[in-house]
Short mmCIF file of C-alpha atoms in Angstrom, two decimals:
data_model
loop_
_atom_site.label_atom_id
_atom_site.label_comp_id
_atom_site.label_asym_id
_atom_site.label_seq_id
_atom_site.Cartn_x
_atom_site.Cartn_y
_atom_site.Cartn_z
CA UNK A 1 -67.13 182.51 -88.57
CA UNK A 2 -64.86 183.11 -91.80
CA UNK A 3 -64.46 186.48 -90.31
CA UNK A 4 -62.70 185.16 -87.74
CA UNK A 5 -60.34 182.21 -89.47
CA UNK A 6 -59.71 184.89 -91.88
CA UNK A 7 -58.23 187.19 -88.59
CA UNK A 8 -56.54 183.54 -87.34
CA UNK A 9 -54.52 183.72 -90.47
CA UNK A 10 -53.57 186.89 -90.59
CA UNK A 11 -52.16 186.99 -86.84
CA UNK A 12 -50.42 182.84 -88.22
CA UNK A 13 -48.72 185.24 -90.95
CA UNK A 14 -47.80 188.26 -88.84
CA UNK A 15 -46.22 186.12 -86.18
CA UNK A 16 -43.83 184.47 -89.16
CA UNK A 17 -43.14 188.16 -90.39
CA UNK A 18 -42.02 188.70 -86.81
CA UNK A 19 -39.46 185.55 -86.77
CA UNK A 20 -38.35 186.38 -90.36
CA UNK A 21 -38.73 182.61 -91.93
CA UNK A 22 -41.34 181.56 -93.74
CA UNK A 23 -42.08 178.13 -92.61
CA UNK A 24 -44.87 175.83 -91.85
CA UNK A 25 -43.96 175.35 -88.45
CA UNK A 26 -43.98 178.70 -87.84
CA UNK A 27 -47.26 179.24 -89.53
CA UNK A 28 -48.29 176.62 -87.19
CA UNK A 29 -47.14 178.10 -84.31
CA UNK A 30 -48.44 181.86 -85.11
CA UNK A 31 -51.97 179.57 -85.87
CA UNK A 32 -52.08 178.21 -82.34
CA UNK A 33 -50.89 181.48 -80.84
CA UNK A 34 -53.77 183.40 -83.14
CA UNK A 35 -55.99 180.92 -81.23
CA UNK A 36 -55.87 182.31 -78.52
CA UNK A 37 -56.25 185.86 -79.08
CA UNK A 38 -59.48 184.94 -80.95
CA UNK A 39 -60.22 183.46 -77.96
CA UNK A 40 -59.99 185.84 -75.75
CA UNK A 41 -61.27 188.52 -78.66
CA UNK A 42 -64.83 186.62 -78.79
CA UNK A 43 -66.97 188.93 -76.52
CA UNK A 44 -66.22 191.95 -78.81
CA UNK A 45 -66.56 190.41 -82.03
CA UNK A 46 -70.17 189.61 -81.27
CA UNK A 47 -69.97 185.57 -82.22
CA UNK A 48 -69.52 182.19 -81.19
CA UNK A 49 -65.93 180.91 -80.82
CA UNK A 50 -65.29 179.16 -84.12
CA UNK A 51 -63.25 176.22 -82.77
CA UNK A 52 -66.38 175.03 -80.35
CA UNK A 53 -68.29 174.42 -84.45
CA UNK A 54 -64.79 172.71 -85.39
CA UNK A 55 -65.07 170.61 -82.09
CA UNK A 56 -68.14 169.34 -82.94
CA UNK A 57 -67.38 168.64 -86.66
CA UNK A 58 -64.87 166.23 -84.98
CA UNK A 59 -67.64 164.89 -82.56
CA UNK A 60 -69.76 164.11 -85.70
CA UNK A 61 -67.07 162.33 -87.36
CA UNK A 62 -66.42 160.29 -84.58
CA UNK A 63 -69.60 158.82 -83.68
CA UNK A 64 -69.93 158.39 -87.78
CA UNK A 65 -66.93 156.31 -87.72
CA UNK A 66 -68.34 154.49 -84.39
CA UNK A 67 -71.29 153.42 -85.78
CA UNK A 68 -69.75 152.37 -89.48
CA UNK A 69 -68.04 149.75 -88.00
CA UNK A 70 -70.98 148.94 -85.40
CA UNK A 71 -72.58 148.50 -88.85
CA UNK A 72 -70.35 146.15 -90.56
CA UNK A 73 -70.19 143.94 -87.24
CA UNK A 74 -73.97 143.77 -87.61
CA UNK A 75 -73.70 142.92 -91.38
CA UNK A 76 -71.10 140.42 -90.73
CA UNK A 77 -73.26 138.71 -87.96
CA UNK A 78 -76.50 138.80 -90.68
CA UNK A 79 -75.01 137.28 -93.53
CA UNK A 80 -73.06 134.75 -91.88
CA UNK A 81 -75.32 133.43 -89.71
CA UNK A 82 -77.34 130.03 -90.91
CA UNK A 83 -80.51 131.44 -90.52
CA UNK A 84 -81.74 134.68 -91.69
CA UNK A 85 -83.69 136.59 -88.45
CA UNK A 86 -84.29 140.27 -90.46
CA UNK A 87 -87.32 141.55 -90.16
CA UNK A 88 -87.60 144.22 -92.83
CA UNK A 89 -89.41 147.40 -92.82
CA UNK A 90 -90.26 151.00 -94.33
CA UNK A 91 -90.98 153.85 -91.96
CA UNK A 92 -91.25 157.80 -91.88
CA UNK A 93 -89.05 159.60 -89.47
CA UNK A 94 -89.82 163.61 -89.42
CA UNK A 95 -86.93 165.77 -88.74
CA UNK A 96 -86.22 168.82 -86.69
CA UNK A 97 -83.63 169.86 -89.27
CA UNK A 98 -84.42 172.92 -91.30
CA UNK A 99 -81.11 173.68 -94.29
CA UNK A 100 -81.20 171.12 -96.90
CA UNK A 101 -77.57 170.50 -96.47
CA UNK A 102 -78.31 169.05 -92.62
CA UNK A 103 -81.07 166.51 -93.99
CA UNK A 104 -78.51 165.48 -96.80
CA UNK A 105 -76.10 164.84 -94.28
CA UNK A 106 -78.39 163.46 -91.79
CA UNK A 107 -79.65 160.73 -94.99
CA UNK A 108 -76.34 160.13 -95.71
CA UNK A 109 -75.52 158.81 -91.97
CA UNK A 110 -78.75 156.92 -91.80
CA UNK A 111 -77.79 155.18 -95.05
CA UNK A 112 -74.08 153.98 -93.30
CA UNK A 113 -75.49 153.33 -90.17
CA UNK A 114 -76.27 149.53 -88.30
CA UNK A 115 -79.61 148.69 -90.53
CA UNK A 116 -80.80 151.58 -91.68
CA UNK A 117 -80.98 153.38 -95.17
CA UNK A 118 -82.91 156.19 -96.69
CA UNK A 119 -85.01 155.32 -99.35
CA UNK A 120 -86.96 158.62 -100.12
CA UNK A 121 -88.06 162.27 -99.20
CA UNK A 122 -91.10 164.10 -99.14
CA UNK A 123 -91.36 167.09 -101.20
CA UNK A 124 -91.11 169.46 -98.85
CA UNK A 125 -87.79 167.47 -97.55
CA UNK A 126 -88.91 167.64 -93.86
CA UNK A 127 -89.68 163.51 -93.76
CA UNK A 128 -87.23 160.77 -94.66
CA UNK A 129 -88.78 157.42 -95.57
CA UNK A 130 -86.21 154.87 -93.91
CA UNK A 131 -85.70 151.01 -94.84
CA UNK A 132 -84.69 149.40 -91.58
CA UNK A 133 -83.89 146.08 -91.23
CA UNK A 134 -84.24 145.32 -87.46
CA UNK A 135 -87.71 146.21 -86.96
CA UNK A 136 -88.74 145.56 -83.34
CA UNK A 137 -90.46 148.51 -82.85
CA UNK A 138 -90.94 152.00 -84.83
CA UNK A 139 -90.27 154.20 -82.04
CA UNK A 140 -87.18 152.28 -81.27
CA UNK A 141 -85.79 153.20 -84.64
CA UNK A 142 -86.57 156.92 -84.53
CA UNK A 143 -85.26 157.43 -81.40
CA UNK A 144 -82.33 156.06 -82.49
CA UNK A 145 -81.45 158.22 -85.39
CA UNK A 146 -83.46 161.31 -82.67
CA UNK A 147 -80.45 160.40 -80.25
CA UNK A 148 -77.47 160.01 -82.15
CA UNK A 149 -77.39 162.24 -85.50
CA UNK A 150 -79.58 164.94 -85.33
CA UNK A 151 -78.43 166.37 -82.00
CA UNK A 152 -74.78 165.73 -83.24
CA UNK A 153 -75.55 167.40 -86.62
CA UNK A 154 -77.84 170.27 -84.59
CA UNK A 155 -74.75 171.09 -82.42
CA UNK A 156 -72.57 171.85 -85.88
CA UNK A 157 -75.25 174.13 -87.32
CA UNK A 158 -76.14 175.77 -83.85
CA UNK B 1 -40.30 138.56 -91.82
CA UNK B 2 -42.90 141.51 -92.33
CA UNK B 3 -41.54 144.92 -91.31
CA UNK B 4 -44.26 146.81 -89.08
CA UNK B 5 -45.94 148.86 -92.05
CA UNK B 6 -46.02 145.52 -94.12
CA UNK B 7 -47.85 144.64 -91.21
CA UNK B 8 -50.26 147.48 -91.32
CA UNK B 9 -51.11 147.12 -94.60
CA UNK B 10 -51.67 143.39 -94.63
CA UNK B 11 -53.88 143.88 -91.79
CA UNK B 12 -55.84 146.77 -93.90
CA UNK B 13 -55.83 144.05 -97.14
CA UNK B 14 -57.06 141.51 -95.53
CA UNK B 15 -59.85 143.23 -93.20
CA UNK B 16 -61.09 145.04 -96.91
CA UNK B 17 -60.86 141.74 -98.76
CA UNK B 18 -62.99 140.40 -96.07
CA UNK B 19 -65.46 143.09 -95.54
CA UNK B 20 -66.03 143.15 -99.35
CA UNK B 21 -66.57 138.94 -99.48
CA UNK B 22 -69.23 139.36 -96.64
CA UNK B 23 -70.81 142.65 -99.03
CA UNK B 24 -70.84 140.01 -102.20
CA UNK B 25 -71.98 137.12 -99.80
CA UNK B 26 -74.78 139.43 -98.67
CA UNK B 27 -76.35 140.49 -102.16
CA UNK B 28 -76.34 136.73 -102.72
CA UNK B 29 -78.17 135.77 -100.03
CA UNK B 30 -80.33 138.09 -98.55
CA UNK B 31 -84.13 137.97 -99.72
CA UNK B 32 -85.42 140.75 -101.67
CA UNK B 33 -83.86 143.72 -103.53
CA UNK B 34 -83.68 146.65 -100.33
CA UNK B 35 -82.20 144.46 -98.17
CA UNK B 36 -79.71 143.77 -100.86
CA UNK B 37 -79.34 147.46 -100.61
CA UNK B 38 -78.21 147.30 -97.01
CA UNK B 39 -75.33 144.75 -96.97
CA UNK B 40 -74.10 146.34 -100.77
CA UNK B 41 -73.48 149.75 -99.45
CA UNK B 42 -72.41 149.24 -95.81
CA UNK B 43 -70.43 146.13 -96.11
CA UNK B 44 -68.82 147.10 -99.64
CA UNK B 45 -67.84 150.87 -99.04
CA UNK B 46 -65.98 150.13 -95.50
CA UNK B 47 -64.41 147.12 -97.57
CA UNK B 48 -63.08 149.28 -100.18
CA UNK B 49 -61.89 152.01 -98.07
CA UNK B 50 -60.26 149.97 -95.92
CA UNK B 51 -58.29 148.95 -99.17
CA UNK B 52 -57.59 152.17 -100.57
CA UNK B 53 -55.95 153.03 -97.06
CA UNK B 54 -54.11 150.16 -97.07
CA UNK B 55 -52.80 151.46 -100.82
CA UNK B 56 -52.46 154.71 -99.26
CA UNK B 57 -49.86 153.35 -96.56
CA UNK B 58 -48.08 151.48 -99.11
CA UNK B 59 -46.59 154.36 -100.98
CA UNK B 60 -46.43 156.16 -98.16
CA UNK B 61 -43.81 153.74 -97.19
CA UNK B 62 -42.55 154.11 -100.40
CA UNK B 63 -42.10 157.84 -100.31
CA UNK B 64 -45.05 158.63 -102.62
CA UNK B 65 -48.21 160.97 -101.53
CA UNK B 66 -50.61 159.85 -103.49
CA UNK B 67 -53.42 162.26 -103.58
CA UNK B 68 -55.45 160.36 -106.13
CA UNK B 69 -56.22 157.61 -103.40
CA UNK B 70 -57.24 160.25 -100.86
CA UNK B 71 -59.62 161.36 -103.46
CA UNK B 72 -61.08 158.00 -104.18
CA UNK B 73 -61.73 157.19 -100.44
CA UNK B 74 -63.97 160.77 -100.14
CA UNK B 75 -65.33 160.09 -103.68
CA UNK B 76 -66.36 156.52 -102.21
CA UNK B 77 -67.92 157.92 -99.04
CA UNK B 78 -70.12 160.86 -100.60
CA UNK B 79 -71.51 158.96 -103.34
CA UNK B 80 -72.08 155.27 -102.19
CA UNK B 81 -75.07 156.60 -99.84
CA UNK B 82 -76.74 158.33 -103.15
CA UNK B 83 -76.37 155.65 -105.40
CA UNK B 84 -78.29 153.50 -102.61
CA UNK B 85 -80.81 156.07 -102.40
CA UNK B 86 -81.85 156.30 -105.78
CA UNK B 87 -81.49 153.05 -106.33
CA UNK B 88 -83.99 151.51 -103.99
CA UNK B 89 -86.08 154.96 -104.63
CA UNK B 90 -86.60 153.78 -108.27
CA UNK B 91 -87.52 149.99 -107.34
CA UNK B 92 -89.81 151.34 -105.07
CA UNK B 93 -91.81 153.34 -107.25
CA UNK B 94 -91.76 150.77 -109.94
CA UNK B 95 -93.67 148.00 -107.80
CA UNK B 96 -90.32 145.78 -106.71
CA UNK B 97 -91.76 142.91 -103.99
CA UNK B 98 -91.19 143.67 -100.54
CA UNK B 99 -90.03 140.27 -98.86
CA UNK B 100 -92.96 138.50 -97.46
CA UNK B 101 -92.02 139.39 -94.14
CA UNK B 102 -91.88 142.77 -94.71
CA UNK B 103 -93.74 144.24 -91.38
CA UNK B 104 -95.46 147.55 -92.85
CA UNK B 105 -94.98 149.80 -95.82
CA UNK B 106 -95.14 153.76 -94.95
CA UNK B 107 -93.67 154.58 -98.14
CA UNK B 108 -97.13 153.04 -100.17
CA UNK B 109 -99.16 154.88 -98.32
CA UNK B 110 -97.23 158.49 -99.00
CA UNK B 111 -97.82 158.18 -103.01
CA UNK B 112 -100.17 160.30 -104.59
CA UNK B 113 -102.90 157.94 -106.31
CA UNK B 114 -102.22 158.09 -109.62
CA UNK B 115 -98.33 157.18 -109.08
CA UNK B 116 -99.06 154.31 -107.45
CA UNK B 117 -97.09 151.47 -108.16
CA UNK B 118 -99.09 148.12 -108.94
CA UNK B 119 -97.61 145.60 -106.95
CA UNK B 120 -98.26 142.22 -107.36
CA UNK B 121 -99.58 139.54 -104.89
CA UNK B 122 -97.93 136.44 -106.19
CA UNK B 123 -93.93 136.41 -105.22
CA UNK B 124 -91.50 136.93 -107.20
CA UNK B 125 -89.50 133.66 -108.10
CA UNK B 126 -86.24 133.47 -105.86
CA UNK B 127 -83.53 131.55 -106.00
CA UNK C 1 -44.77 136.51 -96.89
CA UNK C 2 -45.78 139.80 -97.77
CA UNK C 3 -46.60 138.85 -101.22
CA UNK C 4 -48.81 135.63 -100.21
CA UNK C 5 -50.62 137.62 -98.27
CA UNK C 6 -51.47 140.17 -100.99
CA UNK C 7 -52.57 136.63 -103.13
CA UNK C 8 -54.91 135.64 -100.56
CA UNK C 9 -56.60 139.11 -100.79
CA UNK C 10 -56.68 138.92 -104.71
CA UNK C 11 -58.19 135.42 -104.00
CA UNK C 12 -60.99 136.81 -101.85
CA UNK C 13 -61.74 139.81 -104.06
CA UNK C 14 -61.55 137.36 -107.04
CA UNK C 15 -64.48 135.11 -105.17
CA UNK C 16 -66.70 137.92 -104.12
CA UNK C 17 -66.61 139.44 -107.78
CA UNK C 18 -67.74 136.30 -108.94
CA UNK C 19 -70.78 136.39 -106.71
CA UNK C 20 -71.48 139.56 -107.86
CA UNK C 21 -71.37 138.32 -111.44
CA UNK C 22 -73.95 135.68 -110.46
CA UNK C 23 -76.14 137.97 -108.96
CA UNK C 24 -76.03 140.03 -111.84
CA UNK C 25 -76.87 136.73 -114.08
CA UNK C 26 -79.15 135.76 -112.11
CA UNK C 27 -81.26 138.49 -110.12
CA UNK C 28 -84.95 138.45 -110.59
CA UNK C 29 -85.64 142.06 -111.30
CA UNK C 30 -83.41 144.55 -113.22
CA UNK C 31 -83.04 146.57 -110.24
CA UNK C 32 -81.16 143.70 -108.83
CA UNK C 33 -78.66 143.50 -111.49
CA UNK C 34 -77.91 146.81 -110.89
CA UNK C 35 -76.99 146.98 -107.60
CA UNK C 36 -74.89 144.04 -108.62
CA UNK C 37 -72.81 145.76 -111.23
CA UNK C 38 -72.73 148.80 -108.35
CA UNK C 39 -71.04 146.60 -105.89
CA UNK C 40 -68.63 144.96 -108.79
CA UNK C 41 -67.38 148.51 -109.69
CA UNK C 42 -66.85 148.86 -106.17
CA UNK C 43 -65.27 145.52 -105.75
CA UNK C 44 -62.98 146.09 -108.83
CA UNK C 45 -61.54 149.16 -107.49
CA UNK C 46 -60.00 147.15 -104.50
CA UNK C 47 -58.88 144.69 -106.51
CA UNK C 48 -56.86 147.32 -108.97
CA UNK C 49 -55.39 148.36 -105.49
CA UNK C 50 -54.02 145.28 -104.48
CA UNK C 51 -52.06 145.22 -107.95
CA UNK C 52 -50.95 148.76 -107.25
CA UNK C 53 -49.54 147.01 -103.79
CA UNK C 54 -48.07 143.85 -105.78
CA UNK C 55 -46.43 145.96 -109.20
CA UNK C 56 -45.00 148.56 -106.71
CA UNK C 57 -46.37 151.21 -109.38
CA UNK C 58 -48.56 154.39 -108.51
CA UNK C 59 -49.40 154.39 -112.35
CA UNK C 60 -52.82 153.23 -111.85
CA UNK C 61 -54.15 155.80 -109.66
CA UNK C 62 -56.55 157.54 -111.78
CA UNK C 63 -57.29 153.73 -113.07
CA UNK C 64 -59.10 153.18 -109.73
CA UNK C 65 -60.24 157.33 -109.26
CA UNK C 66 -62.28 157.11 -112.60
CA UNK C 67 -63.82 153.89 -111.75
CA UNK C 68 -65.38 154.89 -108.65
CA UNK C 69 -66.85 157.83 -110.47
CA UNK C 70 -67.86 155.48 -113.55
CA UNK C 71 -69.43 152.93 -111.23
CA UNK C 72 -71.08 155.71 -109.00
CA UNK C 73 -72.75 157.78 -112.45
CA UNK C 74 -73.55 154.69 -114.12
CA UNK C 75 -75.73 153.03 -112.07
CA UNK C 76 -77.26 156.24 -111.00
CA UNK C 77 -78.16 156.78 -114.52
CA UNK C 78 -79.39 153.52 -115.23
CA UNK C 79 -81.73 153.83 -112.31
CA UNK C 80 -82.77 156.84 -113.21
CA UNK C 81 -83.42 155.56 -116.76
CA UNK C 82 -85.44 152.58 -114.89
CA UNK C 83 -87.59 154.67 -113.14
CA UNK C 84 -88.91 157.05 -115.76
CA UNK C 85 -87.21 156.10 -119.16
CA UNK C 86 -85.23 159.58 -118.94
CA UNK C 87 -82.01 160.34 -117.63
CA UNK C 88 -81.88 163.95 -117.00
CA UNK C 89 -85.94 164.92 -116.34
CA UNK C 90 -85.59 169.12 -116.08
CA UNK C 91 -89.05 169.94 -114.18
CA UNK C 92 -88.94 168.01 -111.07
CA UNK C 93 -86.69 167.04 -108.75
#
């Protein structure tokens, strides 16, 4: 992967050396151009195309974003409503995720997502203890966080 | 009259101010210490950076690119989750009440036995 | 118009640091006061911004960058402090 950004680059700056002005539009252009050539280039350079791990960054982000503000509407609709209807509760989720940076970033959506935050971690790391505060069912829960985060975060890391 | 970006950035003000009432409203009135938790980190952080990017647009408007504020809205974002975590991770251990209607507890039953926390049966007085 | 508007957010941020003050008065466990003073760094760091908006001046921008790292290490470290009585503990994690 930084094998080929680092090639990106260098075709971004050869393509300005070509024109003869050093500007950021033309870096930009020479980086869009370089693009493509990496494209094309994959098959022999024995690796993924980098841009499909950058698309889903993006896809992460997005449902982060989506479900932040799913989670303030839900806060907004707890606290102001006259009568409090939580029903509080601690369970264990297990993950799939191996690299300690994936569970950090898995916690770390949990924590900003509609009703759920990490509390603790096993030693080993492998199982998150989660405080939810809609607690119909357990397996409701899990295959929330299943459905939405660790897929997204699995497709990043894949 | 407002210009659009005054517009913007009232609408980013006020949406913050509001989101960060309903985070203060939330610690006040919701029953024990983790759900506390929820409404101070979700409600709060959105609040705030909602704020900061209203900031943000102002002196963009003004000409200025203020990196500082960038800064503060991914400072905001990384830590607010952690501070949560240890947090409620430290009331936990020390025997803080569960509300009443707490349905179950997995977290209890993962201690080890000597680091179990004593928790008491009588409720803590509330407000 | 533009400037009433920025009052009316001081005025909200104003109210909702107050109930974070009470809270941190009142709360029945220590853990609850401080999550309290958490969410009133966080709350204070808005309301710098909104004076950054009304005083026009970008002089305040590592006012509002160190709080958010002041508010974020110091209730980490009072938590911390809660749990054990330590700080920094070296041999476990």
């Amino acid at each position: 992967m930084a094998f080929q950004i680092l090639l990106n680059i260098v075709i971004a700056i050869f393509w300005m050396a070509l024109q003869g002005e050093y500007t950021s539009v033309n870096f930009v252009i020479g980086y869009v151009i370089g693009l493509g050539v990496v494209y094309f280039l994959r098959g022999s350079l024995n690796e993924t195309f980098y841009m499909r791990r950058v698309w889903a960054i993006i896809k992460l982000i997005v449902i982060f974003i989506k479900e932040l503000v799913v989670a303030n509407l839900d806060m907004i609709r707890i606290v102001l409503s006259p009568k409090l209807n939580v029903t509080p509760g601690i369970i264990a989720l297990r993950t799939d995720l191996k690299t300690d940076w994936e569970i950090t970033i898995l916690s770390m959506c949990i924590t900003l997502t509609p009703g759920t935050m990490t509390m603790d971690y096993s030693q080993d790391g492998r199982t998150l203890y989660i405080h939810s505060i809609h607690m119909n069912s357990t397996q409701e829960v899990i295959d929330d966080v299943r459905n939405n985060f660790e897929r997204a975060i699995q497709e990043v890391t894949k | 009259m407002l210009s659009l970006i005054e517009i913007l950035i009232s609408i980013f003000v006020l949406l913050g101010s509001f989101l960060s009432l309903i985070g203060s409203l939330g610690i006040m009135r919701l029953p024990d210490i983790y759900s506390r938790m929820h409404a101070a980190t979700k409600s709060a952080t959105l609040g705030v950076v909602l704020l900061i990017l209203g900031t943000f647009t102002y002196f963009l408007g003004e000409g200025i690119f203020s990196l500082q504020l960038l800064l503060t809205i991914a400072f905001v974002f990384l830590t607010a989750p952690v501070a949560a975590m240890i947090i409620s991770r430290s009331a936990h251990r020390n025997g803080v009440e569960l509300w009443g209607r707490t349905k179950h507890d997995e977290l209890q039953e993962s201690y080890p036995e000597h680091l179990e926390p004593e928790r008491e049966n009588e409720k803590v007085e509330r407000p | 118009m533009f400037e009433a508007i920025m009052q009316v957010g001081l005025i909200i941020f104003s109210i909702s640091l107050a109930l974070c003050v009470w809270r941190a008065l009142k709360g029945p466990t220590l853990w609850d006061r401080v999550v309290a003073l958490d969410s009133f760094g966080l709350n204070l760091i808005g309301f710098i911004g909104i004076i950054m908006i009304l005083q026009s001046t970008n002089a305040f921008a590592e006012v509002v960058l160190v709080l958010g790292i002041l508010a974020f290490v110091s209730s980490v470290a009072l938590a911390k402090f809660l749990e054990r009585g330590v700080v920094i503990d070296r041999d476990s994690h």
